[in-house]
Amino acid sequence: MAAKGAISMRMTVTTFVQFLLWIWFLGCTITWRFGKRILVEGMGVKSAEFAMLCLYSIGLIGYRLFQPAGKWILFAILALWFVIRFFAIGTTPSLELPNKN
């Protein structure tokens, strides 16, 4: 049986990594500026990145509220993201309709 301190430390590290990944998804959605320089050009609300941010947020809530099934909910969402990213190499998926000019 694991020590109580080890479980607490593991949960702290897990929470920190989940927070970093959430910031990563947020960074893909909004534009980050440093002064007048653009660090990251965000894709906006009508993008696949925003949809993934919403799904990941739902997965995190499920992870926290519905243990032990919550970890499988979060795993399924992250696996979906991995598959989408793997097959979208070299493209930028967007939820916007193409212009008909």
PDB file of N, CA and C in Angstrom:
ATOM      1  N   MET A   1       0.845  -1.188   0.000  1.00  0.00           N
ATOM      2  CA  MET A   1       0.000   0.000   0.000  1.00  0.00           C
ATOM      3  C   MET A   1       0.880   1.237   0.000  1.00  0.00           C
ATOM      4  N   ALA A   2       0.535   2.190  -0.829  1.00  0.00           N
ATOM      5  CA  ALA A   2       1.330   3.411  -0.962  1.00  0.00           C
ATOM      6  C   ALA A   2       1.126   4.305   0.252  1.00  0.00           C
ATOM      7  N   ALA A   3       2.167   5.051   0.574  1.00  0.00           N
ATOM      8  CA  ALA A   3       2.090   5.980   1.693  1.00  0.00           C
ATOM      9  C   ALA A   3       1.161   7.138   1.337  1.00  0.00           C
ATOM     10  N   LYS A   4       0.567   7.727   2.381  1.00  0.00           N
ATOM     11  CA  LYS A   4      -0.376   8.817   2.159  1.00  0.00           C
ATOM     12  C   LYS A   4       0.294  10.018   1.493  1.00  0.00           C
ATOM     13  N   GLY A   5       1.542  10.287   1.833  1.00  0.00           N
ATOM     14  CA  GLY A   5       2.277  11.398   1.233  1.00  0.00           C
ATOM     15  C   GLY A   5       2.544  11.181  -0.240  1.00  0.00           C
ATOM     16  N   ALA A   6       2.811   9.917  -0.620  1.00  0.00           N
ATOM     17  CA  ALA A   6       3.078   9.613  -2.035  1.00  0.00           C
ATOM     18  C   ALA A   6       1.828   9.813  -2.879  1.00  0.00           C
ATOM     19  N   ILE A   7       0.670   9.437  -2.347  1.00  0.00           N
ATOM     20  CA  ILE A   7      -0.589   9.630  -3.069  1.00  0.00           C
ATOM     21  C   ILE A   7      -0.884  11.118  -3.217  1.00  0.00           C
ATOM     22  N   SER A   8      -0.644  11.882  -2.170  1.00  0.00           N
ATOM     23  CA  SER A   8      -0.877  13.317  -2.217  1.00  0.00           C
ATOM     24  C   SER A   8       0.056  13.978  -3.227  1.00  0.00           C
ATOM     25  N   MET A   9       1.310  13.560  -3.256  1.00  0.00           N
ATOM     26  CA  MET A   9       2.272  14.126  -4.204  1.00  0.00           C
ATOM     27  C   MET A   9       1.891  13.769  -5.640  1.00  0.00           C
ATOM     28  N   ARG A  10       1.453  12.534  -5.861  1.00  0.00           N
ATOM     29  CA  ARG A  10       1.041  12.111  -7.191  1.00  0.00           C
ATOM     30  C   ARG A  10      -0.164  12.920  -7.663  1.00  0.00           C
ATOM     31  N   MET A  11      -1.108  13.187  -6.773  1.00  0.00           N
ATOM     32  CA  MET A  11      -2.293  13.972  -7.136  1.00  0.00           C
ATOM     33  C   MET A  11      -1.906  15.423  -7.436  1.00  0.00           C
ATOM     34  N   THR A  12      -0.934  15.963  -6.700  1.00  0.00           N
ATOM     35  CA  THR A  12      -0.465  17.319  -6.956  1.00  0.00           C
ATOM     36  C   THR A  12       0.202  17.414  -8.320  1.00  0.00           C
ATOM     37  N   VAL A  13       1.040  16.449  -8.649  1.00  0.00           N
ATOM     38  CA  VAL A  13       1.712  16.436  -9.952  1.00  0.00           C
ATOM     39  C   VAL A  13       0.688  16.259 -11.069  1.00  0.00           C
ATOM     40  N   THR A  14      -0.276  15.368 -10.876  1.00  0.00           N
ATOM     41  CA  THR A  14      -1.321  15.146 -11.878  1.00  0.00           C
ATOM     42  C   THR A  14      -2.111  16.424 -12.130  1.00  0.00           C
ATOM     43  N   THR A  15      -2.485  17.117 -11.077  1.00  0.00           N
ATOM     44  CA  THR A  15      -3.236  18.366 -11.203  1.00  0.00           C
ATOM     45  C   THR A  15      -2.410  19.416 -11.942  1.00  0.00           C
ATOM     46  N   PHE A  16      -1.126  19.506 -11.637  1.00  0.00           N
ATOM     47  CA  PHE A  16      -0.250  20.474 -12.294  1.00  0.00           C
ATOM     48  C   PHE A  16      -0.132  20.178 -13.791  1.00  0.00           C
ATOM     49  N   VAL A  17       0.053  18.926 -14.155  1.00  0.00           N
ATOM     50  CA  VAL A  17       0.166  18.548 -15.568  1.00  0.00           C
ATOM     51  C   VAL A  17      -1.154  18.805 -16.301  1.00  0.00           C
ATOM     52  N   GLN A  18      -2.275  18.517 -15.654  1.00  0.00           N
ATOM     53  CA  GLN A  18      -3.576  18.787 -16.262  1.00  0.00           C
ATOM     54  C   GLN A  18      -3.776  20.287 -16.481  1.00  0.00           C
ATOM     55  N   PHE A  19      -3.332  21.091 -15.537  1.00  0.00           N
ATOM     56  CA  PHE A  19      -3.427  22.544 -15.672  1.00  0.00           C
ATOM     57  C   PHE A  19      -2.562  23.029 -16.830  1.00  0.00           C
ATOM     58  N   LEU A  20      -1.347  22.509 -16.970  1.00  0.00           N
ATOM     59  CA  LEU A  20      -0.478  22.896 -18.080  1.00  0.00           C
ATOM     60  C   LEU A  20      -1.092  22.537 -19.429  1.00  0.00           C
ATOM     61  N   LEU A  21      -1.698  21.366 -19.522  1.00  0.00           N
ATOM     62  CA  LEU A  21      -2.334  20.966 -20.773  1.00  0.00           C
ATOM     63  C   LEU A  21      -3.546  21.842 -21.073  1.00  0.00           C
ATOM     64  N   TRP A  22      -4.282  22.239 -20.059  1.00  0.00           N
ATOM     65  CA  TRP A  22      -5.415  23.147 -20.259  1.00  0.00           C
ATOM     66  C   TRP A  22      -4.926  24.496 -20.781  1.00  0.00           C
ATOM     67  N   ILE A  23      -3.822  25.004 -20.229  1.00  0.00           N
ATOM     68  CA  ILE A  23      -3.230  26.257 -20.700  1.00  0.00           C
ATOM     69  C   ILE A  23      -2.768  26.101 -22.149  1.00  0.00           C
ATOM     70  N   TRP A  24      -2.244  24.916 -22.493  1.00  0.00           N
ATOM     71  CA  TRP A  24      -1.818  24.647 -23.875  1.00  0.00           C
ATOM     72  C   TRP A  24      -3.010  24.784 -24.839  1.00  0.00           C
ATOM     73  N   PHE A  25      -4.137  24.160 -24.498  1.00  0.00           N
ATOM     74  CA  PHE A  25      -5.326  24.258 -25.342  1.00  0.00           C
ATOM     75  C   PHE A  25      -5.838  25.697 -25.399  1.00  0.00           C
ATOM     76  N   LEU A  26      -5.785  26.387 -24.280  1.00  0.00           N
ATOM     77  CA  LEU A  26      -6.199  27.795 -24.257  1.00  0.00           C
ATOM     78  C   LEU A  26      -5.281  28.621 -25.138  1.00  0.00           C
ATOM     79  N   GLY A  27      -3.985  28.321 -25.107  1.00  0.00           N
ATOM     80  CA  GLY A  27      -3.025  29.048 -25.924  1.00  0.00           C
ATOM     81  C   GLY A  27      -3.260  28.868 -27.410  1.00  0.00           C
ATOM     82  N   CYS A  28      -3.837  27.749 -27.805  1.00  0.00           N
ATOM     83  CA  CYS A  28      -4.158  27.531 -29.215  1.00  0.00           C
ATOM     84  C   CYS A  28      -5.410  28.289 -29.621  1.00  0.00           C
ATOM     85  N   THR A  29      -6.199  28.721 -28.664  1.00  0.00           N
ATOM     86  CA  THR A  29      -7.472  29.370 -28.942  1.00  0.00           C
ATOM     87  C   THR A  29      -7.362  30.892 -28.964  1.00  0.00           C
ATOM     88  N   ILE A  30      -6.632  31.463 -28.015  1.00  0.00           N
ATOM     89  CA  ILE A  30      -6.544  32.922 -27.928  1.00  0.00           C
ATOM     90  C   ILE A  30      -5.186  33.396 -28.428  1.00  0.00           C
ATOM     91  N   THR A  31      -5.102  34.670 -28.774  1.00  0.00           N
ATOM     92  CA  THR A  31      -3.857  35.266 -29.238  1.00  0.00           C
ATOM     93  C   THR A  31      -3.078  35.783 -28.037  1.00  0.00           C
ATOM     94  N   TRP A  32      -1.816  35.404 -27.960  1.00  0.00           N
ATOM     95  CA  TRP A  32      -0.931  35.829 -26.872  1.00  0.00           C
ATOM     96  C   TRP A  32      -0.007  36.921 -27.408  1.00  0.00           C
ATOM     97  N   ARG A  33       0.039  38.034 -26.706  1.00  0.00           N
ATOM     98  CA  ARG A  33       0.891  39.158 -27.097  1.00  0.00           C
ATOM     99  C   ARG A  33       1.848  39.499 -25.972  1.00  0.00           C
ATOM    100  N   PHE A  34       3.014  39.956 -26.371  1.00  0.00           N
ATOM    101  CA  PHE A  34       3.996  40.498 -25.434  1.00  0.00           C
ATOM    102  C   PHE A  34       4.350  41.883 -25.955  1.00  0.00           C
ATOM    103  N   GLY A  35       3.721  42.904 -25.372  1.00  0.00           N
ATOM    104  CA  GLY A  35       3.865  44.250 -25.914  1.00  0.00           C
ATOM    105  C   GLY A  35       3.134  44.333 -27.245  1.00  0.00           C
ATOM    106  N   LYS A  36       3.867  44.761 -28.281  1.00  0.00           N
ATOM    107  CA  LYS A  36       3.268  44.851 -29.616  1.00  0.00           C
ATOM    108  C   LYS A  36       3.530  43.598 -30.439  1.00  0.00           C
ATOM    109  N   ARG A  37       4.266  42.667 -29.891  1.00  0.00           N
ATOM    110  CA  ARG A  37       4.610  41.445 -30.620  1.00  0.00           C
ATOM    111  C   ARG A  37       3.605  40.332 -30.325  1.00  0.00           C
ATOM    112  N   ILE A  38       3.227  39.632 -31.369  1.00  0.00           N
ATOM    113  CA  ILE A  38       2.328  38.492 -31.225  1.00  0.00           C
ATOM    114  C   ILE A  38       3.174  37.251 -30.991  1.00  0.00           C
ATOM    115  N   LEU A  39       2.952  36.601 -29.853  1.00  0.00           N
ATOM    116  CA  LEU A  39       3.679  35.364 -29.552  1.00  0.00           C
ATOM    117  C   LEU A  39       3.013  34.170 -30.214  1.00  0.00           C
ATOM    118  N   VAL A  40       1.681  34.090 -30.073  1.00  0.00           N
ATOM    119  CA  VAL A  40       0.910  32.993 -30.657  1.00  0.00           C
ATOM    120  C   VAL A  40      -0.351  33.582 -31.257  1.00  0.00           C
ATOM    121  N   GLU A  41      -0.606  33.264 -32.508  1.00  0.00           N
ATOM    122  CA  GLU A  41      -1.842  33.694 -33.161  1.00  0.00           C
ATOM    123  C   GLU A  41      -2.912  32.647 -32.877  1.00  0.00           C
ATOM    124  N   GLY A  42      -3.862  32.990 -32.032  1.00  0.00           N
ATOM    125  CA  GLY A  42      -4.911  32.051 -31.661  1.00  0.00           C
ATOM    126  C   GLY A  42      -5.869  31.780 -32.809  1.00  0.00           C
ATOM    127  N   MET A  43      -6.465  30.606 -32.781  1.00  0.00           N
ATOM    128  CA  MET A  43      -7.391  30.196 -33.849  1.00  0.00           C
ATOM    129  C   MET A  43      -8.805  30.726 -33.621  1.00  0.00           C
ATOM    130  N   GLY A  44      -9.131  31.124 -32.409  1.00  0.00           N
ATOM    131  CA  GLY A  44     -10.440  31.702 -32.133  1.00  0.00           C
ATOM    132  C   GLY A  44     -11.467  30.672 -31.679  1.00  0.00           C
ATOM    133  N   VAL A  45     -12.673  31.166 -31.460  1.00  0.00           N
ATOM    134  CA  VAL A  45     -13.749  30.350 -30.916  1.00  0.00           C
ATOM    135  C   VAL A  45     -14.292  29.366 -31.947  1.00  0.00           C
ATOM    136  N   LYS A  46     -14.226  29.712 -33.215  1.00  0.00           N
ATOM    137  CA  LYS A  46     -14.763  28.837 -34.260  1.00  0.00           C
ATOM    138  C   LYS A  46     -13.692  27.885 -34.791  1.00  0.00           C
ATOM    139  N   SER A  47     -12.919  27.307 -33.900  1.00  0.00           N
ATOM    140  CA  SER A  47     -11.833  26.426 -34.324  1.00  0.00           C
ATOM    141  C   SER A  47     -11.949  25.074 -33.629  1.00  0.00           C
ATOM    142  N   ALA A  48     -11.250  24.119 -34.185  1.00  0.00           N
ATOM    143  CA  ALA A  48     -11.197  22.789 -33.567  1.00  0.00           C
ATOM    144  C   ALA A  48     -10.478  22.849 -32.234  1.00  0.00           C
ATOM    145  N   GLU A  49      -9.546  23.790 -32.094  1.00  0.00           N
ATOM    146  CA  GLU A  49      -8.821  23.934 -30.828  1.00  0.00           C
ATOM    147  C   GLU A  49      -9.761  24.350 -29.693  1.00  0.00           C
ATOM    148  N   PHE A  50     -10.706  25.241 -29.996  1.00  0.00           N
ATOM    149  CA  PHE A  50     -11.666  25.648 -28.968  1.00  0.00           C
ATOM    150  C   PHE A  50     -12.583  24.492 -28.596  1.00  0.00           C
ATOM    151  N   ALA A  51     -12.998  23.723 -29.592  1.00  0.00           N
ATOM    152  CA  ALA A  51     -13.823  22.544 -29.309  1.00  0.00           C
ATOM    153  C   ALA A  51     -13.060  21.571 -28.421  1.00  0.00           C
ATOM    154  N   MET A  52     -11.764  21.408 -28.692  1.00  0.00           N
ATOM    155  CA  MET A  52     -10.956  20.514 -27.872  1.00  0.00           C
ATOM    156  C   MET A  52     -10.784  21.061 -26.462  1.00  0.00           C
ATOM    157  N   LEU A  53     -10.644  22.389 -26.331  1.00  0.00           N
ATOM    158  CA  LEU A  53     -10.559  23.002 -25.003  1.00  0.00           C
ATOM    159  C   LEU A  53     -11.829  22.711 -24.210  1.00  0.00           C
ATOM    160  N   CYS A  54     -12.980  22.815 -24.855  1.00  0.00           N
ATOM    161  CA  CYS A  54     -14.256  22.522 -24.175  1.00  0.00           C
ATOM    162  C   CYS A  54     -14.347  21.047 -23.793  1.00  0.00           C
ATOM    163  N   LEU A  55     -13.988  20.163 -24.718  1.00  0.00           N
ATOM    164  CA  LEU A  55     -14.024  18.727 -24.413  1.00  0.00           C
ATOM    165  C   LEU A  55     -13.058  18.367 -23.287  1.00  0.00           C
ATOM    166  N   TYR A  56     -11.862  18.956 -23.326  1.00  0.00           N
ATOM    167  CA  TYR A  56     -10.878  18.670 -22.279  1.00  0.00           C
ATOM    168  C   TYR A  56     -11.366  19.189 -20.921  1.00  0.00           C
ATOM    169  N   SER A  57     -12.008  20.358 -20.915  1.00  0.00           N
ATOM    170  CA  SER A  57     -12.559  20.892 -19.661  1.00  0.00           C
ATOM    171  C   SER A  57     -13.631  19.962 -19.102  1.00  0.00           C
ATOM    172  N   ILE A  58     -14.486  19.441 -19.977  1.00  0.00           N
ATOM    173  CA  ILE A  58     -15.510  18.480 -19.551  1.00  0.00           C
ATOM    174  C   ILE A  58     -14.845  17.208 -19.028  1.00  0.00           C
ATOM    175  N   GLY A  59     -13.781  16.781 -19.710  1.00  0.00           N
ATOM    176  CA  GLY A  59     -13.044  15.598 -19.255  1.00  0.00           C
ATOM    177  C   GLY A  59     -12.418  15.799 -17.892  1.00  0.00           C
ATOM    178  N   LEU A  60     -11.882  16.993 -17.633  1.00  0.00           N
ATOM    179  CA  LEU A  60     -11.294  17.271 -16.320  1.00  0.00           C
ATOM    180  C   LEU A  60     -12.351  17.253 -15.220  1.00  0.00           C
ATOM    181  N   ILE A  61     -13.511  17.815 -15.524  1.00  0.00           N
ATOM    182  CA  ILE A  61     -14.604  17.789 -14.544  1.00  0.00           C
ATOM    183  C   ILE A  61     -15.018  16.343 -14.277  1.00  0.00           C
ATOM    184  N   GLY A  62     -15.130  15.555 -15.345  1.00  0.00           N
ATOM    185  CA  GLY A  62     -15.460  14.138 -15.179  1.00  0.00           C
ATOM    186  C   GLY A  62     -14.404  13.395 -14.398  1.00  0.00           C
ATOM    187  N   TYR A  63     -13.139  13.736 -14.637  1.00  0.00           N
ATOM    188  CA  TYR A  63     -12.031  13.095 -13.918  1.00  0.00           C
ATOM    189  C   TYR A  63     -12.128  13.370 -12.421  1.00  0.00           C
ATOM    190  N   ARG A  64     -12.462  14.586 -12.068  1.00  0.00           N
ATOM    191  CA  ARG A  64     -12.533  14.961 -10.643  1.00  0.00           C
ATOM    192  C   ARG A  64     -13.798  14.422  -9.963  1.00  0.00           C
ATOM    193  N   LEU A  65     -14.921  14.388 -10.679  1.00  0.00           N
ATOM    194  CA  LEU A  65     -16.193  14.049 -10.027  1.00  0.00           C
ATOM    195  C   LEU A  65     -16.548  12.562 -10.078  1.00  0.00           C
ATOM    196  N   PHE A  66     -16.114  11.861 -11.101  1.00  0.00           N
ATOM    197  CA  PHE A  66     -16.592  10.500 -11.318  1.00  0.00           C
ATOM    198  C   PHE A  66     -15.470   9.461 -11.258  1.00  0.00           C
ATOM    199  N   GLN A  67     -14.667   9.507 -10.202  1.00  0.00           N
ATOM    200  CA  GLN A  67     -13.607   8.502 -10.048  1.00  0.00           C
ATOM    201  C   GLN A  67     -14.227   7.164  -9.705  1.00  0.00           C
ATOM    202  N   PRO A  68     -13.743   6.063 -10.206  1.00  0.00           N
ATOM    203  CA  PRO A  68     -12.599   5.850 -11.092  1.00  0.00           C
ATOM    204  C   PRO A  68     -12.954   5.930 -12.572  1.00  0.00           C
ATOM    205  N   ALA A  69     -14.227   6.056 -12.924  1.00  0.00           N
ATOM    206  CA  ALA A  69     -14.614   6.106 -14.341  1.00  0.00           C
ATOM    207  C   ALA A  69     -14.154   7.405 -15.002  1.00  0.00           C
ATOM    208  N   GLY A  70     -13.949   8.444 -14.232  1.00  0.00           N
ATOM    209  CA  GLY A  70     -13.545   9.732 -14.776  1.00  0.00           C
ATOM    210  C   GLY A  70     -12.211   9.693 -15.497  1.00  0.00           C
ATOM    211  N   LYS A  71     -11.302   8.843 -15.028  1.00  0.00           N
ATOM    212  CA  LYS A  71     -10.008   8.786 -15.709  1.00  0.00           C
ATOM    213  C   LYS A  71     -10.159   8.199 -17.111  1.00  0.00           C
ATOM    214  N   TRP A  72     -11.150   7.332 -17.306  1.00  0.00           N
ATOM    215  CA  TRP A  72     -11.385   6.766 -18.627  1.00  0.00           C
ATOM    216  C   TRP A  72     -12.071   7.768 -19.549  1.00  0.00           C
ATOM    217  N   ILE A  73     -12.913   8.616 -18.975  1.00  0.00           N
ATOM    218  CA  ILE A  73     -13.523   9.700 -19.751  1.00  0.00           C
ATOM    219  C   ILE A  73     -12.437  10.634 -20.269  1.00  0.00           C
ATOM    220  N   LEU A  74     -11.538  11.041 -19.379  1.00  0.00           N
ATOM    221  CA  LEU A  74     -10.443  11.920 -19.762  1.00  0.00           C
ATOM    222  C   LEU A  74      -9.512  11.231 -20.751  1.00  0.00           C
ATOM    223  N   PHE A  75      -9.236   9.960 -20.542  1.00  0.00           N
ATOM    224  CA  PHE A  75      -8.382   9.212 -21.461  1.00  0.00           C
ATOM    225  C   PHE A  75      -8.998   9.151 -22.857  1.00  0.00           C
ATOM    226  N   ALA A  76     -10.309   8.925 -22.945  1.00  0.00           N
ATOM    227  CA  ALA A  76     -10.986   8.852 -24.240  1.00  0.00           C
ATOM    228  C   ALA A  76     -10.905  10.191 -24.974  1.00  0.00           C
ATOM    229  N   ILE A  77     -11.061  11.291 -24.257  1.00  0.00           N
ATOM    230  CA  ILE A  77     -10.982  12.615 -24.868  1.00  0.00           C
ATOM    231  C   ILE A  77      -9.571  12.894 -25.364  1.00  0.00           C
ATOM    232  N   LEU A  78      -8.565  12.544 -24.568  1.00  0.00           N
ATOM    233  CA  LEU A  78      -7.183  12.760 -24.988  1.00  0.00           C
ATOM    234  C   LEU A  78      -6.797  11.837 -26.142  1.00  0.00           C
ATOM    235  N   ALA A  79      -7.321  10.622 -26.162  1.00  0.00           N
ATOM    236  CA  ALA A  79      -7.062   9.709 -27.280  1.00  0.00           C
ATOM    237  C   ALA A  79      -7.699  10.259 -28.562  1.00  0.00           C
ATOM    238  N   LEU A  80      -8.908  10.817 -28.449  1.00  0.00           N
ATOM    239  CA  LEU A  80      -9.564  11.446 -29.599  1.00  0.00           C
ATOM    240  C   LEU A  80      -8.719  12.598 -30.126  1.00  0.00           C
ATOM    241  N   TRP A  81      -8.209  13.430 -29.223  1.00  0.00           N
ATOM    242  CA  TRP A  81      -7.354  14.547 -29.625  1.00  0.00           C
ATOM    243  C   TRP A  81      -6.096  14.042 -30.337  1.00  0.00           C
ATOM    244  N   PHE A  82      -5.492  12.983 -29.813  1.00  0.00           N
ATOM    245  CA  PHE A  82      -4.289  12.421 -30.430  1.00  0.00           C
ATOM    246  C   PHE A  82      -4.578  11.922 -31.843  1.00  0.00           C
ATOM    247  N   VAL A  83      -5.678  11.226 -32.023  1.00  0.00           N
ATOM    248  CA  VAL A  83      -6.029  10.697 -33.344  1.00  0.00           C
ATOM    249  C   VAL A  83      -6.291  11.840 -34.326  1.00  0.00           C
ATOM    250  N   ILE A  84      -7.013  12.848 -33.878  1.00  0.00           N
ATOM    251  CA  ILE A  84      -7.291  13.995 -34.747  1.00  0.00           C
ATOM    252  C   ILE A  84      -5.993  14.695 -35.132  1.00  0.00           C
ATOM    253  N   ARG A  85      -5.113  14.920 -34.191  1.00  0.00           N
ATOM    254  CA  ARG A  85      -3.831  15.574 -34.468  1.00  0.00           C
ATOM    255  C   ARG A  85      -2.962  14.711 -35.372  1.00  0.00           C
ATOM    256  N   PHE A  86      -2.980  13.404 -35.177  1.00  0.00           N
ATOM    257  CA  PHE A  86      -2.155  12.500 -35.970  1.00  0.00           C
ATOM    258  C   PHE A  86      -2.569  12.526 -37.436  1.00  0.00           C
ATOM    259  N   PHE A  87      -3.862  12.519 -37.694  1.00  0.00           N
ATOM    260  CA  PHE A  87      -4.344  12.504 -39.068  1.00  0.00           C
ATOM    261  C   PHE A  87      -4.433  13.897 -39.683  1.00  0.00           C
ATOM    262  N   ALA A  88      -4.239  14.944 -38.889  1.00  0.00           N
ATOM    263  CA  ALA A  88      -4.322  16.314 -39.395  1.00  0.00           C
ATOM    264  C   ALA A  88      -2.940  16.946 -39.539  1.00  0.00           C
ATOM    265  N   ILE A  89      -1.897  16.143 -39.628  1.00  0.00           N
ATOM    266  CA  ILE A  89      -0.545  16.685 -39.760  1.00  0.00           C
ATOM    267  C   ILE A  89      -0.459  17.462 -41.071  1.00  0.00           C
ATOM    268  N   GLY A  90      -0.005  18.707 -40.964  1.00  0.00           N
ATOM    269  CA  GLY A  90       0.130  19.546 -42.144  1.00  0.00           C
ATOM    270  C   GLY A  90      -1.121  20.314 -42.509  1.00  0.00           C
ATOM    271  N   THR A  91      -2.184  20.142 -41.747  1.00  0.00           N
ATOM    272  CA  THR A  91      -3.413  20.887 -41.998  1.00  0.00           C
ATOM    273  C   THR A  91      -3.804  21.633 -40.738  1.00  0.00           C
ATOM    274  N   THR A  92      -4.667  22.593 -40.886  1.00  0.00           N
ATOM    275  CA  THR A  92      -5.201  23.319 -39.737  1.00  0.00           C
ATOM    276  C   THR A  92      -6.708  23.138 -39.737  1.00  0.00           C
ATOM    277  N   PRO A  93      -7.207  22.180 -38.955  1.00  0.00           N
ATOM    278  CA  PRO A  93      -8.652  21.971 -38.940  1.00  0.00           C
ATOM    279  C   PRO A  93      -9.395  23.163 -38.347  1.00  0.00           C
ATOM    280  N   SER A  94     -10.508  23.503 -38.933  1.00  0.00           N
ATOM    281  CA  SER A  94     -11.303  24.621 -38.461  1.00  0.00           C
ATOM    282  C   SER A  94     -12.770  24.247 -38.556  1.00  0.00           C
ATOM    283  N   LEU A  95     -13.558  24.847 -37.695  1.00  0.00           N
ATOM    284  CA  LEU A  95     -14.995  24.600 -37.706  1.00  0.00           C
ATOM    285  C   LEU A  95     -15.750  25.625 -38.545  1.00  0.00           C
ATOM    286  N   GLU A  96     -15.025  26.595 -39.121  1.00  0.00           N
ATOM    287  CA  GLU A  96     -15.664  27.601 -39.950  1.00  0.00           C
ATOM    288  C   GLU A  96     -15.989  27.038 -41.326  1.00  0.00           C
ATOM    289  N   LEU A  97     -17.089  27.504 -41.888  1.00  0.00           N
ATOM    290  CA  LEU A  97     -17.446  27.117 -43.243  1.00  0.00           C
ATOM    291  C   LEU A  97     -16.563  27.858 -44.235  1.00  0.00           C
ATOM    292  N   PRO A  98     -16.159  27.209 -45.307  1.00  0.00           N
ATOM    293  CA  PRO A  98     -15.316  27.894 -46.290  1.00  0.00           C
ATOM    294  C   PRO A  98     -16.084  29.002 -47.010  1.00  0.00           C
ATOM    295  N   ASN A  99     -15.353  30.055 -47.392  1.00  0.00           N
ATOM    296  CA  ASN A  99     -15.977  31.153 -48.142  1.00  0.00           C
ATOM    297  C   ASN A  99     -16.330  30.691 -49.534  1.00  0.00           C
ATOM    298  N   LYS A 100     -17.482  31.124 -50.017  1.00  0.00           N
ATOM    299  CA  LYS A 100     -17.909  30.777 -51.374  1.00  0.00           C
ATOM    300  C   LYS A 100     -17.773  31.999 -52.253  1.00  0.00           C
ATOM    301  N   ASN A 101     -16.535  32.344 -52.561  1.00  0.00           N
ATOM    302  CA  ASN A 101     -16.248  33.522 -53.413  1.00  0.00           C
ATOM    303  C   ASN A 101     -16.026  33.098 -54.834  1.00  0.00           C
TER     304      ASN A 101
END
